[in-house]
Coordinates of C-alpha atoms in Angstrom, one line a residue:
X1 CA 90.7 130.6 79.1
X2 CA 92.3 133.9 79.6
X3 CA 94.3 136.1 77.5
X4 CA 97.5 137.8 77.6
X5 CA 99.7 140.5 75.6
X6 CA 102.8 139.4 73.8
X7 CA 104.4 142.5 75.4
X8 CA 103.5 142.0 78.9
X9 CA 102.1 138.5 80.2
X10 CA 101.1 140.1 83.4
X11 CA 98.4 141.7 81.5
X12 CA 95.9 139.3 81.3
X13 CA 92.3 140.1 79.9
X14 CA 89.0 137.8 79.6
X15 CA 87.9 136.7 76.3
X16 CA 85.7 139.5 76.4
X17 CA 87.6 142.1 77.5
X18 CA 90.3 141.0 74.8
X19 CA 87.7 141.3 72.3
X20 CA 86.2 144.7 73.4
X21 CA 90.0 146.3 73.5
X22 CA 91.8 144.9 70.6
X23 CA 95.0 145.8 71.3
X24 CA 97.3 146.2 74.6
X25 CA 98.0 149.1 76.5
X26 CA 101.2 149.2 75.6
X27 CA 100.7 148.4 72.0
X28 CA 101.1 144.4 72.0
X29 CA 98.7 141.9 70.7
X30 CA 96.6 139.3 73.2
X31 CA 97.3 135.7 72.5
X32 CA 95.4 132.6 74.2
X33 CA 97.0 131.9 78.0
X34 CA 97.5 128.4 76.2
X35 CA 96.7 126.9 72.8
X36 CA 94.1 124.6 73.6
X37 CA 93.8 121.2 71.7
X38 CA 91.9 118.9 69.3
X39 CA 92.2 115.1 69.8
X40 CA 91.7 113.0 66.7
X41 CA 88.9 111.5 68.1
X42 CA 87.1 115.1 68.2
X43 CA 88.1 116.4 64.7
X44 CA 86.6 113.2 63.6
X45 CA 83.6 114.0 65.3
X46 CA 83.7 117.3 63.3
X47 CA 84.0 115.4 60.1
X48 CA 80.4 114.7 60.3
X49 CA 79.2 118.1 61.4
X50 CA 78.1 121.0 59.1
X51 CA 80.2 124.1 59.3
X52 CA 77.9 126.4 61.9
X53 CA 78.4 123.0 64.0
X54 CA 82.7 122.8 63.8
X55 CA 82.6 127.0 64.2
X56 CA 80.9 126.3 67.7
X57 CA 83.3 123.7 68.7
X58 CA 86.6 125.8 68.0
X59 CA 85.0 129.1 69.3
X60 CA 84.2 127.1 72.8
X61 CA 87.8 126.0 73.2
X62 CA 88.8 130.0 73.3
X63 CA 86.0 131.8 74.6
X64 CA 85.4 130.9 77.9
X65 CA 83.7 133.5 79.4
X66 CA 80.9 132.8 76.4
X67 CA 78.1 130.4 77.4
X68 CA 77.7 127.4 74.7
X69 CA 73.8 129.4 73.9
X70 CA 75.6 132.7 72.9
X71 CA 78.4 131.2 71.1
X72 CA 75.6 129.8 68.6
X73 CA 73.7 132.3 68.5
X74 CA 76.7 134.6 67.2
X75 CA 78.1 131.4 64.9
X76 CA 74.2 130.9 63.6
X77 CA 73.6 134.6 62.7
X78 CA 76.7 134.9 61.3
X79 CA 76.7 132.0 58.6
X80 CA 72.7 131.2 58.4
X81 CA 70.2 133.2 56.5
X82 CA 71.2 133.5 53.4
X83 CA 74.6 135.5 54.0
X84 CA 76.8 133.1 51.9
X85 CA 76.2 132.1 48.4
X86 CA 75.5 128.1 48.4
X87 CA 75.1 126.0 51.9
X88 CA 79.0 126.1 52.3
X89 CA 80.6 129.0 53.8
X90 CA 83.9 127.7 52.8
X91 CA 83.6 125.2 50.0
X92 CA 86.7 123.7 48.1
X93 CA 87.0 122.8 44.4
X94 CA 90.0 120.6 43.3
X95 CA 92.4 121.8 40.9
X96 CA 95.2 119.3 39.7
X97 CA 95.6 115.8 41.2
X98 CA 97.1 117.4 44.6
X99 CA 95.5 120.8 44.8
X100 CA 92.4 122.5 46.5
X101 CA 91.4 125.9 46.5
X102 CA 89.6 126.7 49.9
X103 CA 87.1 129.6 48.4
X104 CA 86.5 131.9 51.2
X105 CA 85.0 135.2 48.9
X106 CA 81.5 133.5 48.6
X107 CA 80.0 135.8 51.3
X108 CA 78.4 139.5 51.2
X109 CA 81.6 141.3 50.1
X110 CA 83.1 138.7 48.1
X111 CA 86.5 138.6 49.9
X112 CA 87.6 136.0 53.1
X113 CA 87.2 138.8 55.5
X114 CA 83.8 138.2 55.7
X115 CA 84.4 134.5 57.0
X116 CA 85.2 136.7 60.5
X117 CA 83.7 140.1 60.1
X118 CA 80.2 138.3 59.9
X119 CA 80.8 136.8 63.2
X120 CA 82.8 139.3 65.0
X121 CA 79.6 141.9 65.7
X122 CA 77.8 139.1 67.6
X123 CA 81.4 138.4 69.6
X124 CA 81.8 142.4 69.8
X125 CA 77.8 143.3 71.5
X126 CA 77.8 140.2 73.1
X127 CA 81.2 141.2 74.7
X128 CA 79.9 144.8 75.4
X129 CA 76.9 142.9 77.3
X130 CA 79.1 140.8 79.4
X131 CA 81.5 144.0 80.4
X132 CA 78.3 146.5 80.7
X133 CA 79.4 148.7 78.7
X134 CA 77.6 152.1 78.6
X135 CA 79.7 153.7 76.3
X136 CA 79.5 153.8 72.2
X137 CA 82.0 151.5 70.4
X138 CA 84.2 152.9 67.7
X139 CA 85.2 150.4 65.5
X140 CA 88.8 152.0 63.7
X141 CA 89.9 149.9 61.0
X142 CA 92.8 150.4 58.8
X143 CA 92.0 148.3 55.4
X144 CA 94.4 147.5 52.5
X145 CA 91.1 146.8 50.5
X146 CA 88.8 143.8 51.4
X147 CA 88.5 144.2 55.6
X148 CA 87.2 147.6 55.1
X149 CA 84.0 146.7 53.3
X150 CA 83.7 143.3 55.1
X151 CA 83.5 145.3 58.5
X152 CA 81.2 148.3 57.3
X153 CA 78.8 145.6 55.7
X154 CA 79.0 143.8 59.0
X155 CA 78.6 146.6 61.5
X156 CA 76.0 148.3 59.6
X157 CA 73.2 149.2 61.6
X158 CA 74.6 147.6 64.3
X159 CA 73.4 149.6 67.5
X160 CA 76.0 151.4 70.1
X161 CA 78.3 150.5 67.2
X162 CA 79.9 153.5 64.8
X163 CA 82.8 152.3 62.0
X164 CA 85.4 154.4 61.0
X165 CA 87.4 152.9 57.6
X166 CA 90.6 154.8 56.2
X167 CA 92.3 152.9 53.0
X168 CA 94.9 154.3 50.8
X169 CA 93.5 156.3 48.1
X170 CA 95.9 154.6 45.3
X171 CA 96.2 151.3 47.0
X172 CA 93.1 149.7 46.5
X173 CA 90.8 148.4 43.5
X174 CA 88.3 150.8 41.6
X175 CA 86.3 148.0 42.7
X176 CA 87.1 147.7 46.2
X177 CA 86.9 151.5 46.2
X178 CA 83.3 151.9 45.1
X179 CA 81.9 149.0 47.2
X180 CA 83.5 151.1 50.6
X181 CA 82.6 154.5 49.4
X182 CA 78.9 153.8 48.3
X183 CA 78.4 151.9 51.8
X184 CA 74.7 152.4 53.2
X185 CA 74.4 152.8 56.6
X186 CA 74.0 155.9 59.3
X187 CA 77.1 154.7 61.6
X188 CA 79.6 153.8 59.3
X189 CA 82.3 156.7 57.7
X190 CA 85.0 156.1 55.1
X191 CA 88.0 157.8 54.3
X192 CA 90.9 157.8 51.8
X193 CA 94.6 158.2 53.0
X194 CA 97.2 160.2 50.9
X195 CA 99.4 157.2 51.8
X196 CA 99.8 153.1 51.7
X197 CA 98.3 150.7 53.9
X198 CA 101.3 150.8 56.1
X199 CA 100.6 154.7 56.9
X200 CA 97.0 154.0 57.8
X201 CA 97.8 151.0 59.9
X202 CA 100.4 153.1 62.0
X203 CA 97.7 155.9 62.4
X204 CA 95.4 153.5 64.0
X205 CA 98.0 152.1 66.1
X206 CA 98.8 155.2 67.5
X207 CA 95.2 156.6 68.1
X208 CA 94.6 153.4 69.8
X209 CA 97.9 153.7 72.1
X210 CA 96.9 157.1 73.0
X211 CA 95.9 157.9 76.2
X212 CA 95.0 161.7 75.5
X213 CA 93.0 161.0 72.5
X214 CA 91.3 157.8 75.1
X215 CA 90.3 160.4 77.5
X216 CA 88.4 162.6 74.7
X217 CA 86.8 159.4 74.1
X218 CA 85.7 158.4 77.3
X219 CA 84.3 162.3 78.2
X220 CA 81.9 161.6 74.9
X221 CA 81.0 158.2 76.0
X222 CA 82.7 156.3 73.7
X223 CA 85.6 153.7 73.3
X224 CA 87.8 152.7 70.3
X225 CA 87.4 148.4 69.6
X226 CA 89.2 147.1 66.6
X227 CA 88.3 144.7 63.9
X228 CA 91.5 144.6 62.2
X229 CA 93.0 141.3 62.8
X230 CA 95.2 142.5 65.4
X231 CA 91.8 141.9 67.4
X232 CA 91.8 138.2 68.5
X233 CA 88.4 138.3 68.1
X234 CA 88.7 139.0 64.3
X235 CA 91.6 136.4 63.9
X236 CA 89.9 133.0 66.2
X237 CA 86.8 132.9 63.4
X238 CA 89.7 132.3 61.1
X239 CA 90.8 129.2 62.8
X240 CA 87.4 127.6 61.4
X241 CA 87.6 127.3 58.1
X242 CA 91.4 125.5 58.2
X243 CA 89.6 122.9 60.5
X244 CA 86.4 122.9 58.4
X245 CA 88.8 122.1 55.1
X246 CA 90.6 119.5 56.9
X247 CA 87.2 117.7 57.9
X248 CA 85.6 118.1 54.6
X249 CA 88.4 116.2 52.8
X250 CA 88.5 113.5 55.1
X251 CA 84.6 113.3 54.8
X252 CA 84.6 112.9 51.3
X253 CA 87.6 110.4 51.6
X254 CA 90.1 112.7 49.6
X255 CA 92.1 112.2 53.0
X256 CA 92.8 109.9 55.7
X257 CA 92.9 111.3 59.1
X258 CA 95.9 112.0 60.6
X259 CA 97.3 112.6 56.9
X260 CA 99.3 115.7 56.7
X261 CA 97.5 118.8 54.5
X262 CA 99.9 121.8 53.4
X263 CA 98.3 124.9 53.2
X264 CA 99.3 128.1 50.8
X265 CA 98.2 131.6 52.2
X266 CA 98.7 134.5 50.1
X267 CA 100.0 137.2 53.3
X268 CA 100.0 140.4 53.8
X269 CA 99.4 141.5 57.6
X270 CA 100.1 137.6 58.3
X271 CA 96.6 137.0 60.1
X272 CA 95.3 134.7 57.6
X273 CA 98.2 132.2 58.0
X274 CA 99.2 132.5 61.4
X275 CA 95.3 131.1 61.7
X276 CA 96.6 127.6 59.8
X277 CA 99.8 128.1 61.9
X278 CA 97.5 128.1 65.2
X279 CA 95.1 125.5 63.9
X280 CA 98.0 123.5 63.4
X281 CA 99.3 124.2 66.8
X282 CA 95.7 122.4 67.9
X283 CA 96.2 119.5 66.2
X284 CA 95.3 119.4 63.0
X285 CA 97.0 117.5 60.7
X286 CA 98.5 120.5 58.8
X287 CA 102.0 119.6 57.1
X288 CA 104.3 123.1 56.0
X289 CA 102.9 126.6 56.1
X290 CA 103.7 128.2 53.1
X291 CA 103.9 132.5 53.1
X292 CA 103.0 133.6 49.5
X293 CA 103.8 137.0 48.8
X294 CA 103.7 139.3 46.2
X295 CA 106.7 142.1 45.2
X296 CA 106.7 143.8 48.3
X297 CA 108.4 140.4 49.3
X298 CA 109.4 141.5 52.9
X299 CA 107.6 138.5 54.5
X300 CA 109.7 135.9 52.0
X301 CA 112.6 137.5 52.9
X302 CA 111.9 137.4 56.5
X303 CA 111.7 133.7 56.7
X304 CA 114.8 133.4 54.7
X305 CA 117.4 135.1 56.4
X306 CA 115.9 135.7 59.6
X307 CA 115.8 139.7 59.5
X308 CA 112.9 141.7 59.5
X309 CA 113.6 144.7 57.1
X310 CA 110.7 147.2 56.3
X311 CA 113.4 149.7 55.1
X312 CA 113.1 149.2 51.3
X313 CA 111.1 150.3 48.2
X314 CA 107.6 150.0 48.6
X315 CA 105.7 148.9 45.1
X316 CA 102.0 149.1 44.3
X317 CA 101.1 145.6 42.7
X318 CA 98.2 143.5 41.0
X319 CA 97.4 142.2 44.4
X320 CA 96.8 145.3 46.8
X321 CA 95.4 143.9 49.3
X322 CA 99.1 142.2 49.9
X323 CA 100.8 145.5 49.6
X324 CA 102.2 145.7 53.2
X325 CA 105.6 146.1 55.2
X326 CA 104.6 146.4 58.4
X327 CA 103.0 142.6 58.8
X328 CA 101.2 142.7 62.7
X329 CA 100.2 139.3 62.7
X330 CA 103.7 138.2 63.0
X331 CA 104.2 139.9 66.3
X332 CA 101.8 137.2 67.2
X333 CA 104.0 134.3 65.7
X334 CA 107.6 135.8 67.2
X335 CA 105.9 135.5 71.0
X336 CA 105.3 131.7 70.3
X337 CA 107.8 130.8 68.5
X338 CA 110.5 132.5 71.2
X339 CA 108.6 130.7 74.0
X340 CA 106.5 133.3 74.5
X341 CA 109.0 135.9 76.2
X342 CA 107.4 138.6 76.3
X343 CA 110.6 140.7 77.1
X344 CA 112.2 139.3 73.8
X345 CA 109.3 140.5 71.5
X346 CA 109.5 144.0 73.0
X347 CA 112.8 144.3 71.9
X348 CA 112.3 143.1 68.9
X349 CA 109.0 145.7 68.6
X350 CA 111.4 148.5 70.0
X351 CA 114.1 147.5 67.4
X352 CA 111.4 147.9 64.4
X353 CA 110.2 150.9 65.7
X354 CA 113.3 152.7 66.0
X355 CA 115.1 151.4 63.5
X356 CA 113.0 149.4 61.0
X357 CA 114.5 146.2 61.3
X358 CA 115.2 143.5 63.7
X359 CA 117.2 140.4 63.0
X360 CA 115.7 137.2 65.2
X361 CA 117.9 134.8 67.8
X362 CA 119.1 131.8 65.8
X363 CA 116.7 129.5 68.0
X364 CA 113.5 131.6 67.1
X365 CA 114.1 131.5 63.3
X366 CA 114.5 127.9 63.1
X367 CA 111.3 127.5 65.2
X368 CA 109.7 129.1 62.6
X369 CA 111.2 127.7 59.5
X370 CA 110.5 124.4 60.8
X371 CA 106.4 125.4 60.1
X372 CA 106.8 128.0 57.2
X373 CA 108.2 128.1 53.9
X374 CA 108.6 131.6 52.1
X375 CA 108.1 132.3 48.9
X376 CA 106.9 135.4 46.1
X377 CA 105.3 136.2 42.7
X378 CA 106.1 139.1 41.3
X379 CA 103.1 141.0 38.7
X380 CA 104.5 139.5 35.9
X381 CA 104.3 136.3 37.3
X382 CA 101.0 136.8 38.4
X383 CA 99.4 137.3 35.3
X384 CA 101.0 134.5 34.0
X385 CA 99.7 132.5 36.5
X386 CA 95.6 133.8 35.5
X387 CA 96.4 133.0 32.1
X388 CA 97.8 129.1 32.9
X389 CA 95.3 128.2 35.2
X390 CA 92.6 129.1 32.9
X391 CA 93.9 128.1 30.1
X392 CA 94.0 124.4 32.2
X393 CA 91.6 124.6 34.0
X394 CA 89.0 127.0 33.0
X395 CA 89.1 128.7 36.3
X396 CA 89.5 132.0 37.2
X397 CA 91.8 133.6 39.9
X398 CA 91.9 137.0 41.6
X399 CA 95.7 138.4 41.7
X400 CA 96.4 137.4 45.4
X401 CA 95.5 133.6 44.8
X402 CA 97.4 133.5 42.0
X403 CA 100.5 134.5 44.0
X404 CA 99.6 131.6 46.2
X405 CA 98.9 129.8 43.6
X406 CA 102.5 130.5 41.4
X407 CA 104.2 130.0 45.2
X408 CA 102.4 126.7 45.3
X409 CA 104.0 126.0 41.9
X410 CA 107.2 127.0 42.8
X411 CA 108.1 125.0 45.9
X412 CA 105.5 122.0 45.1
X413 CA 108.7 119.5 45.0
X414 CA 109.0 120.2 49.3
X415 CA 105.1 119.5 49.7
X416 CA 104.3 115.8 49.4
X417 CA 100.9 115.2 49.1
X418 CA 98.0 117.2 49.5
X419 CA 98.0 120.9 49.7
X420 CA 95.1 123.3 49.6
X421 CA 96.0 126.7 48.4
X422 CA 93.5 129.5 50.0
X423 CA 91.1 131.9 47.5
X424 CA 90.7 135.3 49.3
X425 CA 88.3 136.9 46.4
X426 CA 86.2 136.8 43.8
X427 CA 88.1 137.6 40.4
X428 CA 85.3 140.1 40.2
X429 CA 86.6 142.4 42.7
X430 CA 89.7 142.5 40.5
X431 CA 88.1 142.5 36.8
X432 CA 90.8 145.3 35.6
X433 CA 93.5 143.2 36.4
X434 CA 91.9 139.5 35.4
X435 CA 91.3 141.2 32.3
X436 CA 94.7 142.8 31.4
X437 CA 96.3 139.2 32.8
X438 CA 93.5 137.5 30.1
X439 CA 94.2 140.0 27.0
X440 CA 90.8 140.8 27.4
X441 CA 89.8 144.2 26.2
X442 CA 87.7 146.7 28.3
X443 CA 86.3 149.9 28.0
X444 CA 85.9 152.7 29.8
X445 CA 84.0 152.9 33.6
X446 CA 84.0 150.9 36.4
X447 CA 81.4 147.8 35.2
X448 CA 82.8 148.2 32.2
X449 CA 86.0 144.9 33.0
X450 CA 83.3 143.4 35.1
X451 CA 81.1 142.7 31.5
X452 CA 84.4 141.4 29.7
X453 CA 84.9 139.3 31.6
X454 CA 81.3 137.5 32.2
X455 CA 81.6 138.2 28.2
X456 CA 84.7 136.3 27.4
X457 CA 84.7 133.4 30.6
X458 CA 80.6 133.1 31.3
X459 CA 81.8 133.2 34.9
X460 CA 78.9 134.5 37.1
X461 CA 79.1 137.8 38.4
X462 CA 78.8 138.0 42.3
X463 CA 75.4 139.0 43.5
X464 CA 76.8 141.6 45.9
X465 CA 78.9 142.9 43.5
X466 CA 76.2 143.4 40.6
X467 CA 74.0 145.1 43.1
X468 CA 76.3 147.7 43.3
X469 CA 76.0 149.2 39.6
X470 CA 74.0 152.8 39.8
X471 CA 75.1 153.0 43.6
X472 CA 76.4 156.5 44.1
X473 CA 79.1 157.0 46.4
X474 CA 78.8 158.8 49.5
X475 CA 82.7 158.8 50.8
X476 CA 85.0 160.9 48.9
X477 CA 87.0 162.6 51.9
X478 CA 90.9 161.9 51.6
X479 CA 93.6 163.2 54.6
X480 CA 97.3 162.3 55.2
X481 CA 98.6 160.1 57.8
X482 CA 98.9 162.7 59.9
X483 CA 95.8 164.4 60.2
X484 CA 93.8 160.4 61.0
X485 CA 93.2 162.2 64.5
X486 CA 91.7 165.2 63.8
X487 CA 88.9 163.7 61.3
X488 CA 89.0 160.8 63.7
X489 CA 87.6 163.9 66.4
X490 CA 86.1 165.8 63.9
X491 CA 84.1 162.4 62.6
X492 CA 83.2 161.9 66.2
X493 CA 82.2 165.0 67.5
X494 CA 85.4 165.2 70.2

């Protein structure tokens, strides 16, 4: 299995290699040579495997340069040991007649990021081994909130591995916040941006698409790796937990196989679902992809009219970590759903660039809209949505499932049968906002919504989150967009 960039197919990489470089050359993404392909006999061979065991059977399909003994070693340390709460990584409780939630916030930063960012060092080092790599990797990540945290806690410590975080200084939770500045660890550095997570995406685009700032890297031994999930590496561990879902509910006979499973995503950068849409692509039994977005509706939009259109108002919402117009995953999506032309998805790249927008061939959209449905919640919404399905259920949901969750609502008539509706965080990590949704009164500091809430619900409080009161933090630089290089060399010691 080899890989490929959706901007140039002659460009063709390893596994590893993909995995150490992250992105292109020329900015594009690497996609699989092919999609390869589940047959109904293997998935029900996965029905009776634990999760460590269905993670090593999709990860061999896609990396073939790995042998079988270091993909489970990677998969083991990654989701053995105590890391996630429970024996399931990715356990699912029912809510309604027709309606899962796949929790994936039950590991060490209580957010679905860690489902791949506990995996990805063992894929990244093993990768370096493979390639000998002398140099130091930099991992640059741009974070809208939860990948941050997820790939500080997972590259911690890790050695020939350094991790540079910038988030937007008024785009993320208090929560979120504290758990990135207060990180432990002697190669990891955060830093706020005077900006959205749009303008610290960009930044780390261009750093990693520069070849001056590459050669100041290579002359100090070091090279920039990614574990954003423009990194394929970051986005195949992804894959799992759709096909994990899918087995568990035909193991415990809530489905036959074969039986088609909707799945709700709430999207932002359009990794996340464009995971279901490539486990689907496999052969799992998934039915319509549906896009759940929250006011900065550009995605919903999208798959309406068939125009991309990142000129418009940008709104800070309940649900940060969806607060994006600039959506990379999708690039992804475009190449596969045009037939993978690579010449067509640099036009349309070129057109975004320049312009803003791009406006897809009639064929392309109704690829897509065959697999996807769009749809969005705005904050109002959203609260209501906290309040109902407690007040039913006595659960509690963070802002960005509720969006999925009201989306679900909303177009439930077009999904017959089951649908699971995926949980990207612990309500914890949002206690402000579960609170206000909840007419739950606080007080003042940053614990202070977390005991509120375990006051008023008796939900448990996240270990990893409670371990965190008294931690000081040690992160409080900020910078604009602009200036992402020179702490970037300054950080470094360029």
């Amino acid at each position: 299995m080899q890989y490929i960039s959706t901007r140039d197919k002659k460009n063709v990489k390893t596994a590893s290699e993909a995995i150490l470089q992250g992105i292109s050359d020329e900015g594009g993404l690497f996609v699989p040579e092919r999609l390869p392909a589940f047959s109904q006999q293997e998935l029900l061979q996965l029905c009776a495997a634990d999760y460590v065991g269905r993670a090593e059977k999709v990860l061999e399909k896609f990396l073939g340069d790995f042998t079988v003994a270091e993909i489970s070693e990677c998969v083991r340390a990654a989701y053995t040991g105590g890391k996630f709460e429970g024996e399931l990584p990715a356990p699912l409780s029912r809510l309604g007649e027709e309606c899962y939630l796949l929790e994936l916030w039950h590991g060490p930063t209580c957010a679905f990021k860690d489902m791949a960012l506990q995996l990805l060092p063992g894929l990244m080092t093993a990768s370096a081994r493979k390639n000998a790599v002398q140099q130091e990797l930099v991992i640059l990540v741009a974070t809208s909130g939860d990948t941050g945290k997820a790939a500080l806690e997972g590259f911690a410590g890790v050695p020939g591995v350094r991790v540079l975080v910038f988030y937007p200084r008024d785009g993320v939770s208090e929560m979120q916040k504290h758990q990135m500045r207060a990180q432990e660890g002697e190669n990891v550095y955060v830093c706020a941006i005077e900006g959205n997570f749009d303008d610290a995406q960009s930044g780390v685009k261009k750093l990693f698409t520069d070849p001056a700032f590459a050669g100041r890297m290579a002359r100090a031994g070091k090279r920039f790796s990614s574990a954003n999930s423009i990194n394929f590496g970051r986005l195949l561990p992804q894959i799992v937990y759709y096909v994990s879902a899918y087995c568990d509910l035909v193991r415990d006979e809530e489905l036959a196989m074969g039986e088609p499973l909707h799945v709700v995503v709430p999207t932002g950068n359009f990794g996340n679902i464009l995971a279901a849409y490539y486990a689907k692509r496999m052969g799992l039994p998934i039915g319509r992809l549906v896009c759940a977005s929250n006011r900065n509706h550009v995605l919903s939009d999208f798959l309406q009219s068939g125009v991309y259109d990142r000129n418009r108002a940008f709104y800070p919402s309940l649900s940060p970590s969806m607060d994006i117009l600039i959506s990379s995953n999708l690039e992804r999506l475009l190449f596969e759903a045009g037939g993978r032309e690579d010449a067509q998805v640099r036009s349309l790249m070129q057109a975004l660039r320049e312009t803003g927008r791009y406006t897809l061939p009639e064929e392309v959209h109704a690829a897509i809209t065959r697999d996807f449905i769009g749809g969005f919640c705005d904050d109002g919404e959203t609260q209501a949505v906290i309040r109902s399905v407690y007040a039913r259920y006595s659960y509690l949901l963070d802002p960005h499932t509720a969006v999925a969750y009201g989306v679900y609502e909303k177009v439930r008539s077009q999904l017959p049968g089951k649908t699971v509706v995926v949980s990207t965080a612990s309500p914890y990590k949002f206690a402000g906002s579960v609170c206000e949704a909840l007419r739950i009164p606080t007080g003042e500091g940053l614990f202070s919504a977390t005991d509120a809430l375990f006051a008023a619900t008796g939900a448990a409080v996240p270990l990893p989150l409670e371990r965190l009161r008294g931690r000081t933090d040690r992160f409080c630089e900020s910078c604009t967009a602009g200036e992402m290089e020179g702490t970037c060399a300054r950080i470094l010691g360029l």
